[in-house]
Structure formats: structure tokens, C-alpha cells
Amino acid sequence: MGNAETLGRIADALDRLAPPRAATADPLAHAAYVWRGGALAAARSFAPLLIDRLVGIDAQKATLLANLRRLAAGHAAQDALLWGARGTGKSALVKAAVGAVQAEGGGLALVEAGAGEVASLPALFAAIDGTPRAFVIFVDDLGFDTAADARSLRSLLEGGAEARPDNARLVVTSNRRHLIPRNLADQEDAINQRDVIDDQLALADRFGLSLGFHALDQDGYLAIVRGYCEAEGLPFDAHDAVQWATRRGSRSGRVAWQYVTEVAGRAGRAV
């Protein structure tokens, strides 16, 4: 048996052992997708909150919603960075805004990509480029350890050969405003400290929209709880809601929803 034939048999055997390539979902058929392993898969469920349920972030709601409406209409739209305290509604707003545009009849879909999939986004862009539909590429809870790690995303946002197509915009959430930690030791060691700072800020500057989300005070937290309780037909007890947040050591939209889930459970209800 010749070497070429032997190599061919080995290659055939490896092909049989390898898992089949995941099928790519129809980019026109679903409201939301997940980008995983180089393939577009339909999301198992997409049930965003009604955007009116999100209270205390009216300015952020109006700005993001207007931007996504423009994207769905084929007009100029911005990439968006939503940053700030954990549990303040960043991810919920992204999904709710997409759902609101869809409810209005806008041709818009959500594609959620994990932070580890950023390097494969050019393949996603190629898959949806030219599709008669707009896409929000949603990367949740993104952060980089160094400026060098962030350079691939910078090229996707603008200026690179693999930048996102006109029918797609990136919407990223992060607990850090600048996505890269500000390391004072690096600045002190650098020959030109200003260059280090500029490199750290360069990624955030590439987002046309930067929306901040801040920690809630007690009144803001209770307003969210009250809104959820009224929408779900549940009793509202301000003292009990404050006690719940105190035990959790946090006041946020996420904690408010967890409290409402607890109240519904006590009442034998589903939410």
C-alpha cells in the first residue's frame, strides 16, 4: 500500500470520528439566535421583558430603542456599549429593545455571542452579510485583561478588513466602562504614560453609543419592585422588599426581580 493511499485512509477514518459540523440556522426564520462553534443556531426561547417593565433607565431605553429602530429600517446606526453596575438592567434592556422593535414589525434579530466567540465573529459577519434583515450582535459581560487582547474587537468595529457588515451592529455589555482594567503600574512603567491610557480608551471610543447604568438608591429599587408586582398582580410590601435587598447586600433590578419571584412562589404563582 502506497503512502498516499495510507494517508487517505487515515484522513477518512479521522473524518468519521470527528463530530459533524453543526448546521447553520436560517437567518430569516427566527427572532433570536446563538452563535456558537462557528454556527448560527436558533435560540431555544426568546421571551424578553416588555420594555415598559424596565423602570429607572428611561434615558437609556429611549436612546437604545431609537438606535435599533434605525438599524431595522436600514438607516445609519451605532454600535453600543452598555456599561455599569451589575444587575442594573443592561442585558435585559438589550433583549427588551430588540423585542420591542420586533413587536413593531421591524426586521431585526438578536444574535448572542459569548465573550469567547469574539475571534470567530468575522465568520458570523460573512454568514449574515447581504441578508435582507438587520442583526444585533449581542456580547454580554465582556472584558479584556490587556489592550492587546482587545485589538481584534477594535478591528471588527471599524477600520479592519473584517469589520461588521452594514446590516449588523455590535451591542456589548460590561461592568467596566473602558472594557480594559486601568493598571496604574503599567502607566508608571511606560515611557509615554499617555500612550498607555490612550490604548486602554481606544476600544470604548469606537462605540458610537456609550450608555451608563448606575447603582440604585432605595427609592429606585422599590419603584422597580412595585412595577413588577403591579404587572404580575402580586402584593407590594415595601418593608419586606427592603429586607430582601438587605439580606442580599445589593439593590438592583436583578435583585428586584428575584424578590418578585420569591413573592410569586410564596403565593403559589408562576411568573
PDB file of C-alpha atoms in Angstrom:
ATOM      1  CA  MET A   1       0.000   0.000   0.000  1.00  0.00           C
ATOM      2  CA  GLY A   2       1.468   3.363  -1.018  1.00  0.00           C
ATOM      3  CA  ASN A   3       1.982   6.279   1.329  1.00  0.00           C
ATOM      4  CA  ALA A   4      -0.680   8.332  -0.431  1.00  0.00           C
ATOM      5  CA  GLU A   5      -3.266   5.571  -0.033  1.00  0.00           C
ATOM      6  CA  THR A   6      -2.360   5.095   3.634  1.00  0.00           C
ATOM      7  CA  LEU A   7      -2.689   8.811   4.326  1.00  0.00           C
ATOM      8  CA  GLY A   8      -6.022   8.845   2.522  1.00  0.00           C
ATOM      9  CA  ARG A   9      -7.371   6.040   4.713  1.00  0.00           C
ATOM     10  CA  ILE A  10      -6.173   7.792   7.858  1.00  0.00           C
ATOM     11  CA  ALA A  11      -7.892  11.005   6.753  1.00  0.00           C
ATOM     12  CA  ASP A  12     -11.137   9.124   6.033  1.00  0.00           C
ATOM     13  CA  ALA A  13     -11.007   7.491   9.469  1.00  0.00           C
ATOM     14  CA  LEU A  14     -10.482  10.833  11.178  1.00  0.00           C
ATOM     15  CA  ASP A  15     -13.408  12.313   9.269  1.00  0.00           C
ATOM     16  CA  ARG A  16     -15.640   9.510  10.520  1.00  0.00           C
ATOM     17  CA  LEU A  17     -14.522  10.074  14.117  1.00  0.00           C
ATOM     18  CA  ALA A  18     -14.948  13.852  14.014  1.00  0.00           C
ATOM     19  CA  PRO A  19     -18.332  15.232  15.129  1.00  0.00           C
ATOM     20  CA  PRO A  20     -20.477  16.513  12.270  1.00  0.00           C
ATOM     21  CA  ARG A  21     -20.335  20.248  11.613  1.00  0.00           C
ATOM     22  CA  ALA A  22     -23.280  21.986  13.201  1.00  0.00           C
ATOM     23  CA  ALA A  23     -25.967  23.059  10.751  1.00  0.00           C
ATOM     24  CA  THR A  24     -26.470  26.794  10.414  1.00  0.00           C
ATOM     25  CA  ALA A  25     -29.992  28.040  11.081  1.00  0.00           C
ATOM     26  CA  ASP A  26     -31.898  30.087   8.512  1.00  0.00           C
ATOM     27  CA  PRO A  27     -31.026  33.732   9.317  1.00  0.00           C
ATOM     28  CA  LEU A  28     -34.527  34.847   8.282  1.00  0.00           C
ATOM     29  CA  ALA A  29     -36.549  32.330  10.256  1.00  0.00           C
ATOM     30  CA  HIS A  30     -36.113  33.137  13.958  1.00  0.00           C
ATOM     31  CA  ALA A  31     -36.341  36.052  16.365  1.00  0.00           C
ATOM     32  CA  ALA A  32     -33.094  35.234  18.151  1.00  0.00           C
ATOM     33  CA  TYR A  33     -30.001  33.117  17.619  1.00  0.00           C
ATOM     34  CA  VAL A  34     -26.891  31.919  19.406  1.00  0.00           C
ATOM     35  CA  TRP A  35     -23.508  31.994  17.671  1.00  0.00           C
ATOM     36  CA  ARG A  36     -21.528  29.032  18.928  1.00  0.00           C
ATOM     37  CA  GLY A  37     -18.737  26.965  17.419  1.00  0.00           C
ATOM     38  CA  GLY A  38     -18.856  28.773  14.107  1.00  0.00           C
ATOM     39  CA  ALA A  39     -22.553  28.105  13.518  1.00  0.00           C
ATOM     40  CA  LEU A  40     -25.758  30.093  13.858  1.00  0.00           C
ATOM     41  CA  ALA A  41     -28.312  28.230  15.979  1.00  0.00           C
ATOM     42  CA  ALA A  42     -31.885  29.251  16.749  1.00  0.00           C
ATOM     43  CA  ALA A  43     -32.280  30.294  20.392  1.00  0.00           C
ATOM     44  CA  ARG A  44     -34.335  27.775  22.338  1.00  0.00           C
ATOM     45  CA  SER A  45     -36.509  30.558  23.691  1.00  0.00           C
ATOM     46  CA  PHE A  46     -36.622  34.320  23.344  1.00  0.00           C
ATOM     47  CA  ALA A  47     -39.064  35.927  25.742  1.00  0.00           C
ATOM     48  CA  PRO A  48     -37.739  39.393  26.586  1.00  0.00           C
ATOM     49  CA  LEU A  49     -39.394  41.590  29.158  1.00  0.00           C
ATOM     50  CA  LEU A  50     -41.757  44.223  27.862  1.00  0.00           C
ATOM     51  CA  ILE A  51     -39.650  47.338  27.640  1.00  0.00           C
ATOM     52  CA  ASP A  52     -42.152  49.305  29.746  1.00  0.00           C
ATOM     53  CA  ARG A  53     -41.372  46.968  32.655  1.00  0.00           C
ATOM     54  CA  LEU A  54     -37.845  48.393  32.889  1.00  0.00           C
ATOM     55  CA  VAL A  55     -38.026  51.468  35.100  1.00  0.00           C
ATOM     56  CA  GLY A  56     -35.418  53.944  36.249  1.00  0.00           C
ATOM     57  CA  ILE A  57     -33.467  53.809  32.981  1.00  0.00           C
ATOM     58  CA  ASP A  58     -35.715  55.893  30.750  1.00  0.00           C
ATOM     59  CA  ALA A  59     -32.901  57.790  29.015  1.00  0.00           C
ATOM     60  CA  GLN A  60     -31.004  54.608  28.212  1.00  0.00           C
ATOM     61  CA  LYS A  61     -34.193  52.955  26.936  1.00  0.00           C
ATOM     62  CA  ALA A  62     -35.047  55.823  24.620  1.00  0.00           C
ATOM     63  CA  THR A  63     -31.528  56.069  23.190  1.00  0.00           C
ATOM     64  CA  LEU A  64     -31.013  52.360  22.537  1.00  0.00           C
ATOM     65  CA  LEU A  65     -34.516  51.858  21.167  1.00  0.00           C
ATOM     66  CA  ALA A  66     -34.147  54.736  18.706  1.00  0.00           C
ATOM     67  CA  ASN A  67     -30.818  53.335  17.550  1.00  0.00           C
ATOM     68  CA  LEU A  68     -32.216  49.837  16.962  1.00  0.00           C
ATOM     69  CA  ARG A  69     -35.214  51.224  15.108  1.00  0.00           C
ATOM     70  CA  ARG A  70     -32.814  52.944  12.716  1.00  0.00           C
ATOM     71  CA  LEU A  71     -30.852  49.730  12.279  1.00  0.00           C
ATOM     72  CA  ALA A  72     -34.022  47.760  11.495  1.00  0.00           C
ATOM     73  CA  ALA A  73     -35.066  50.407   8.941  1.00  0.00           C
ATOM     74  CA  GLY A  74     -31.731  50.194   7.137  1.00  0.00           C
ATOM     75  CA  HIS A  75     -30.639  53.631   8.305  1.00  0.00           C
ATOM     76  CA  ALA A  76     -27.328  54.631   9.842  1.00  0.00           C
ATOM     77  CA  ALA A  77     -26.978  53.179  13.358  1.00  0.00           C
ATOM     78  CA  GLN A  78     -24.323  52.960  16.029  1.00  0.00           C
ATOM     79  CA  ASP A  79     -22.540  50.146  17.815  1.00  0.00           C
ATOM     80  CA  ALA A  80     -23.420  50.420  21.509  1.00  0.00           C
ATOM     81  CA  LEU A  81     -21.614  49.821  24.792  1.00  0.00           C
ATOM     82  CA  LEU A  82     -23.789  49.451  27.894  1.00  0.00           C
ATOM     83  CA  TRP A  83     -21.613  49.679  30.999  1.00  0.00           C
ATOM     84  CA  GLY A  84     -22.072  49.978  34.725  1.00  0.00           C
ATOM     85  CA  ALA A  85     -23.058  48.295  37.952  1.00  0.00           C
ATOM     86  CA  ARG A  86     -24.075  44.654  37.870  1.00  0.00           C
ATOM     87  CA  GLY A  87     -27.766  43.824  37.899  1.00  0.00           C
ATOM     88  CA  THR A  88     -28.879  47.252  36.694  1.00  0.00           C
ATOM     89  CA  GLY A  89     -30.716  46.055  33.585  1.00  0.00           C
ATOM     90  CA  LYS A  90     -28.102  46.226  30.830  1.00  0.00           C
ATOM     91  CA  SER A  91     -28.729  42.774  29.363  1.00  0.00           C
ATOM     92  CA  ALA A  92     -32.472  42.961  29.993  1.00  0.00           C
ATOM     93  CA  LEU A  93     -32.647  46.251  28.101  1.00  0.00           C
ATOM     94  CA  VAL A  94     -30.832  44.873  25.051  1.00  0.00           C
ATOM     95  CA  LYS A  95     -33.277  41.996  24.745  1.00  0.00           C
ATOM     96  CA  ALA A  96     -36.324  44.115  25.579  1.00  0.00           C
ATOM     97  CA  ALA A  97     -35.375  46.728  22.973  1.00  0.00           C
ATOM     98  CA  VAL A  98     -34.940  44.066  20.283  1.00  0.00           C
ATOM     99  CA  GLY A  99     -38.295  42.567  21.284  1.00  0.00           C
ATOM    100  CA  ALA A 100     -39.950  45.983  21.122  1.00  0.00           C
ATOM    101  CA  VAL A 101     -38.661  46.626  17.595  1.00  0.00           C
ATOM    102  CA  GLN A 102     -39.819  43.176  16.513  1.00  0.00           C
ATOM    103  CA  ALA A 103     -43.274  43.818  18.000  1.00  0.00           C
ATOM    104  CA  GLU A 104     -43.467  46.977  15.889  1.00  0.00           C
ATOM    105  CA  GLY A 105     -42.795  44.902  12.774  1.00  0.00           C
ATOM    106  CA  GLY A 106     -39.120  45.820  12.432  1.00  0.00           C
ATOM    107  CA  GLY A 107     -36.897  43.382  10.563  1.00  0.00           C
ATOM    108  CA  LEU A 108     -34.423  42.794  13.384  1.00  0.00           C
ATOM    109  CA  ALA A 109     -32.959  39.698  15.017  1.00  0.00           C
ATOM    110  CA  LEU A 110     -30.749  39.157  18.051  1.00  0.00           C
ATOM    111  CA  VAL A 111     -27.589  37.055  17.792  1.00  0.00           C
ATOM    112  CA  GLU A 112     -25.982  36.338  21.154  1.00  0.00           C
ATOM    113  CA  ALA A 113     -22.276  35.511  21.091  1.00  0.00           C
ATOM    114  CA  GLY A 114     -20.217  34.583  24.129  1.00  0.00           C
ATOM    115  CA  ALA A 115     -17.137  36.593  25.030  1.00  0.00           C
ATOM    116  CA  GLY A 116     -15.035  33.629  23.914  1.00  0.00           C
ATOM    117  CA  GLU A 117     -16.528  33.804  20.415  1.00  0.00           C
ATOM    118  CA  VAL A 118     -15.253  37.299  19.571  1.00  0.00           C
ATOM    119  CA  ALA A 119     -12.426  35.908  17.439  1.00  0.00           C
ATOM    120  CA  SER A 120     -14.927  33.985  15.293  1.00  0.00           C
ATOM    121  CA  LEU A 121     -17.242  36.947  14.636  1.00  0.00           C
ATOM    122  CA  PRO A 122     -15.853  37.524  11.100  1.00  0.00           C
ATOM    123  CA  ALA A 123     -17.389  34.168  10.137  1.00  0.00           C
ATOM    124  CA  LEU A 124     -20.729  35.298  11.566  1.00  0.00           C
ATOM    125  CA  PHE A 125     -20.496  38.559   9.624  1.00  0.00           C
ATOM    126  CA  ALA A 126     -19.871  36.588   6.437  1.00  0.00           C
ATOM    127  CA  ALA A 127     -22.921  34.401   7.165  1.00  0.00           C
ATOM    128  CA  ILE A 128     -25.333  37.333   7.547  1.00  0.00           C
ATOM    129  CA  ASP A 129     -23.827  39.831   5.115  1.00  0.00           C
ATOM    130  CA  GLY A 130     -26.375  40.660   2.423  1.00  0.00           C
ATOM    131  CA  THR A 131     -29.278  39.066   4.309  1.00  0.00           C
ATOM    132  CA  PRO A 132     -32.417  41.249   3.949  1.00  0.00           C
ATOM    133  CA  ARG A 133     -32.664  41.675   7.697  1.00  0.00           C
ATOM    134  CA  ALA A 134     -30.808  43.585  10.413  1.00  0.00           C
ATOM    135  CA  PHE A 135     -28.953  41.930  13.288  1.00  0.00           C
ATOM    136  CA  VAL A 136     -27.926  42.963  16.782  1.00  0.00           C
ATOM    137  CA  ILE A 137     -24.759  41.069  17.662  1.00  0.00           C
ATOM    138  CA  PHE A 138     -25.004  40.890  21.441  1.00  0.00           C
ATOM    139  CA  VAL A 139     -21.920  40.151  23.561  1.00  0.00           C
ATOM    140  CA  ASP A 140     -22.793  40.101  27.255  1.00  0.00           C
ATOM    141  CA  ASP A 141     -20.433  40.817  30.154  1.00  0.00           C
ATOM    142  CA  LEU A 142     -17.361  41.478  28.034  1.00  0.00           C
ATOM    143  CA  GLY A 143     -13.994  42.479  29.425  1.00  0.00           C
ATOM    144  CA  PHE A 144     -10.351  42.145  28.463  1.00  0.00           C
ATOM    145  CA  ASP A 145      -7.279  41.743  30.641  1.00  0.00           C
ATOM    146  CA  THR A 146      -4.977  43.753  28.386  1.00  0.00           C
ATOM    147  CA  ALA A 147      -5.226  46.201  25.499  1.00  0.00           C
ATOM    148  CA  ALA A 148      -3.593  43.618  23.223  1.00  0.00           C
ATOM    149  CA  ASP A 149      -6.454  41.170  23.859  1.00  0.00           C
ATOM    150  CA  ALA A 150      -8.957  43.820  22.736  1.00  0.00           C
ATOM    151  CA  ARG A 151      -7.400  44.667  19.383  1.00  0.00           C
ATOM    152  CA  SER A 152      -9.346  42.039  17.435  1.00  0.00           C
ATOM    153  CA  LEU A 153     -12.641  43.603  18.546  1.00  0.00           C
ATOM    154  CA  ARG A 154     -11.359  47.065  17.676  1.00  0.00           C
ATOM    155  CA  SER A 155     -10.777  45.972  14.083  1.00  0.00           C
ATOM    156  CA  LEU A 156     -14.277  44.487  13.897  1.00  0.00           C
ATOM    157  CA  LEU A 157     -15.857  47.741  14.997  1.00  0.00           C
ATOM    158  CA  GLU A 158     -14.162  49.906  12.414  1.00  0.00           C
ATOM    159  CA  GLY A 159     -11.212  50.120  10.117  1.00  0.00           C
ATOM    160  CA  GLY A 160     -10.477  46.415   9.701  1.00  0.00           C
ATOM    161  CA  ALA A 161     -10.902  44.277   6.615  1.00  0.00           C
ATOM    162  CA  GLU A 162     -13.332  42.064   8.593  1.00  0.00           C
ATOM    163  CA  ALA A 163     -15.479  44.857  10.031  1.00  0.00           C
ATOM    164  CA  ARG A 164     -19.154  44.089  10.582  1.00  0.00           C
ATOM    165  CA  PRO A 165     -21.496  44.499   7.597  1.00  0.00           C
ATOM    166  CA  ASP A 166     -23.981  47.340   7.232  1.00  0.00           C
ATOM    167  CA  ASN A 167     -26.910  45.217   8.423  1.00  0.00           C
ATOM    168  CA  ALA A 168     -25.257  44.352  11.761  1.00  0.00           C
ATOM    169  CA  ARG A 169     -24.239  46.331  14.816  1.00  0.00           C
ATOM    170  CA  LEU A 170     -22.476  45.199  17.954  1.00  0.00           C
ATOM    171  CA  VAL A 171     -24.139  45.762  21.325  1.00  0.00           C
ATOM    172  CA  VAL A 172     -21.839  44.944  24.226  1.00  0.00           C
ATOM    173  CA  THR A 173     -22.421  44.997  27.976  1.00  0.00           C
ATOM    174  CA  SER A 174     -19.657  45.307  30.540  1.00  0.00           C
ATOM    175  CA  ASN A 175     -19.209  46.106  34.192  1.00  0.00           C
ATOM    176  CA  ARG A 176     -16.224  48.258  33.174  1.00  0.00           C
ATOM    177  CA  ARG A 177     -16.667  51.495  31.276  1.00  0.00           C
ATOM    178  CA  HIS A 178     -13.481  51.077  29.244  1.00  0.00           C
ATOM    179  CA  LEU A 179     -13.562  47.217  28.943  1.00  0.00           C
ATOM    180  CA  ILE A 180      -9.859  47.065  29.906  1.00  0.00           C
ATOM    181  CA  PRO A 181      -8.692  47.495  33.532  1.00  0.00           C
ATOM    182  CA  ARG A 182      -6.776  50.675  34.301  1.00  0.00           C
ATOM    183  CA  ASN A 183      -3.434  49.375  35.592  1.00  0.00           C
ATOM    184  CA  LEU A 184      -1.508  52.145  37.323  1.00  0.00           C
ATOM    185  CA  ALA A 185       1.686  50.082  37.386  1.00  0.00           C
ATOM    186  CA  ASP A 186       1.676  49.846  33.568  1.00  0.00           C
ATOM    187  CA  GLN A 187       1.256  53.600  33.326  1.00  0.00           C
ATOM    188  CA  GLU A 188       4.110  54.253  35.742  1.00  0.00           C
ATOM    189  CA  ASP A 189       6.458  51.868  33.894  1.00  0.00           C
ATOM    190  CA  ALA A 190       5.634  53.162  30.416  1.00  0.00           C
ATOM    191  CA  ILE A 191       7.946  55.570  28.636  1.00  0.00           C
ATOM    192  CA  ASN A 192       4.935  57.549  27.459  1.00  0.00           C
ATOM    193  CA  GLN A 193       2.154  57.170  30.024  1.00  0.00           C
ATOM    194  CA  ARG A 194      -0.335  58.953  27.762  1.00  0.00           C
ATOM    195  CA  ASP A 195       0.072  56.238  25.105  1.00  0.00           C
ATOM    196  CA  VAL A 196      -0.902  53.552  27.630  1.00  0.00           C
ATOM    197  CA  ILE A 197      -4.029  55.447  28.656  1.00  0.00           C
ATOM    198  CA  ASP A 198      -4.989  56.140  25.036  1.00  0.00           C
ATOM    199  CA  ASP A 199      -4.635  52.441  24.167  1.00  0.00           C
ATOM    200  CA  GLN A 200      -6.923  51.495  27.053  1.00  0.00           C
ATOM    201  CA  LEU A 201      -9.567  54.000  25.982  1.00  0.00           C
ATOM    202  CA  ALA A 202      -9.354  53.323  22.238  1.00  0.00           C
ATOM    203  CA  LEU A 203     -11.749  50.366  22.285  1.00  0.00           C
ATOM    204  CA  ALA A 204     -14.547  52.121  24.191  1.00  0.00           C
ATOM    205  CA  ASP A 205     -14.167  55.137  21.912  1.00  0.00           C
ATOM    206  CA  ARG A 206     -15.122  53.001  18.897  1.00  0.00           C
ATOM    207  CA  PHE A 207     -18.678  52.548  20.160  1.00  0.00           C
ATOM    208  CA  GLY A 208     -20.893  55.343  18.879  1.00  0.00           C
ATOM    209  CA  LEU A 209     -23.179  54.916  21.893  1.00  0.00           C
ATOM    210  CA  SER A 210     -21.912  54.568  25.454  1.00  0.00           C
ATOM    211  CA  LEU A 211     -24.744  54.199  27.960  1.00  0.00           C
ATOM    212  CA  GLY A 212     -24.005  54.182  31.684  1.00  0.00           C
ATOM    213  CA  PHE A 213     -26.021  52.270  34.295  1.00  0.00           C
ATOM    214  CA  HIS A 214     -25.582  53.181  37.928  1.00  0.00           C
ATOM    215  CA  ALA A 215     -26.369  51.612  41.279  1.00  0.00           C
ATOM    216  CA  LEU A 216     -29.898  52.161  42.556  1.00  0.00           C
ATOM    217  CA  ASP A 217     -30.920  54.032  45.670  1.00  0.00           C
ATOM    218  CA  GLN A 218     -33.691  52.599  47.836  1.00  0.00           C
ATOM    219  CA  ASP A 219     -36.478  54.586  46.166  1.00  0.00           C
ATOM    220  CA  GLY A 220     -35.362  53.426  42.730  1.00  0.00           C
ATOM    221  CA  TYR A 221     -35.218  49.809  43.870  1.00  0.00           C
ATOM    222  CA  LEU A 222     -38.699  49.987  45.382  1.00  0.00           C
ATOM    223  CA  ALA A 223     -40.087  51.589  42.228  1.00  0.00           C
ATOM    224  CA  ILE A 224     -38.869  48.592  40.223  1.00  0.00           C
ATOM    225  CA  VAL A 225     -40.345  46.129  42.718  1.00  0.00           C
ATOM    226  CA  ARG A 226     -43.672  47.979  42.726  1.00  0.00           C
ATOM    227  CA  GLY A 227     -43.797  47.961  38.913  1.00  0.00           C
ATOM    228  CA  TYR A 228     -43.128  44.234  38.727  1.00  0.00           C
ATOM    229  CA  CYS A 229     -45.680  43.453  41.449  1.00  0.00           C
ATOM    230  CA  GLU A 230     -48.378  45.512  39.766  1.00  0.00           C
ATOM    231  CA  ALA A 231     -47.703  43.892  36.397  1.00  0.00           C
ATOM    232  CA  GLU A 232     -47.879  40.404  37.924  1.00  0.00           C
ATOM    233  CA  GLY A 233     -50.867  41.102  40.200  1.00  0.00           C
ATOM    234  CA  LEU A 234     -48.822  40.468  43.345  1.00  0.00           C
ATOM    235  CA  PRO A 235     -48.983  42.304  46.674  1.00  0.00           C
ATOM    236  CA  PHE A 236     -46.368  45.003  47.233  1.00  0.00           C
ATOM    237  CA  ASP A 237     -44.731  45.207  50.666  1.00  0.00           C
ATOM    238  CA  ALA A 238     -42.018  47.864  50.763  1.00  0.00           C
ATOM    239  CA  HIS A 239     -40.595  46.742  54.125  1.00  0.00           C
ATOM    240  CA  ASP A 240     -40.332  43.122  53.016  1.00  0.00           C
ATOM    241  CA  ALA A 241     -38.709  44.188  49.725  1.00  0.00           C
ATOM    242  CA  VAL A 242     -36.103  46.271  51.570  1.00  0.00           C
ATOM    243  CA  GLN A 243     -35.372  43.390  53.939  1.00  0.00           C
ATOM    244  CA  TRP A 244     -34.828  41.098  50.955  1.00  0.00           C
ATOM    245  CA  ALA A 245     -32.348  43.528  49.393  1.00  0.00           C
ATOM    246  CA  THR A 246     -30.579  43.985  52.738  1.00  0.00           C
ATOM    247  CA  ARG A 247     -30.080  40.245  53.091  1.00  0.00           C
ATOM    248  CA  ARG A 248     -28.735  40.094  49.556  1.00  0.00           C
ATOM    249  CA  GLY A 249     -26.423  43.044  50.179  1.00  0.00           C
ATOM    250  CA  SER A 250     -27.486  44.714  46.947  1.00  0.00           C
ATOM    251  CA  ARG A 251     -30.199  46.878  45.400  1.00  0.00           C
ATOM    252  CA  SER A 252     -30.604  46.300  41.678  1.00  0.00           C
ATOM    253  CA  GLY A 253     -33.125  45.409  39.023  1.00  0.00           C
ATOM    254  CA  ARG A 254     -31.927  41.824  39.206  1.00  0.00           C
ATOM    255  CA  VAL A 255     -32.470  41.644  42.959  1.00  0.00           C
ATOM    256  CA  ALA A 256     -35.896  43.250  42.499  1.00  0.00           C
ATOM    257  CA  TRP A 257     -36.932  40.527  40.041  1.00  0.00           C
ATOM    258  CA  GLN A 258     -35.561  37.813  42.356  1.00  0.00           C
ATOM    259  CA  TYR A 259     -37.687  39.250  45.156  1.00  0.00           C
ATOM    260  CA  VAL A 260     -40.791  39.289  42.956  1.00  0.00           C
ATOM    261  CA  THR A 261     -40.090  35.667  42.006  1.00  0.00           C
ATOM    262  CA  GLU A 262     -39.941  34.862  45.728  1.00  0.00           C
ATOM    263  CA  VAL A 263     -43.269  36.623  46.364  1.00  0.00           C
ATOM    264  CA  ALA A 264     -44.888  34.735  43.486  1.00  0.00           C
ATOM    265  CA  GLY A 265     -43.533  31.460  44.814  1.00  0.00           C
ATOM    266  CA  ARG A 266     -44.943  32.142  48.264  1.00  0.00           C
ATOM    267  CA  ALA A 267     -48.326  32.779  46.647  1.00  0.00           C
ATOM    268  CA  GLY A 268     -48.164  29.572  44.615  1.00  0.00           C
ATOM    269  CA  ARG A 269     -47.877  31.521  41.373  1.00  0.00           C
ATOM    270  CA  ALA A 270     -45.620  31.332  38.344  1.00  0.00           C
ATOM    271  CA  VAL A 271     -44.035  34.393  36.736  1.00  0.00           C
TER     272      VAL A 271
END
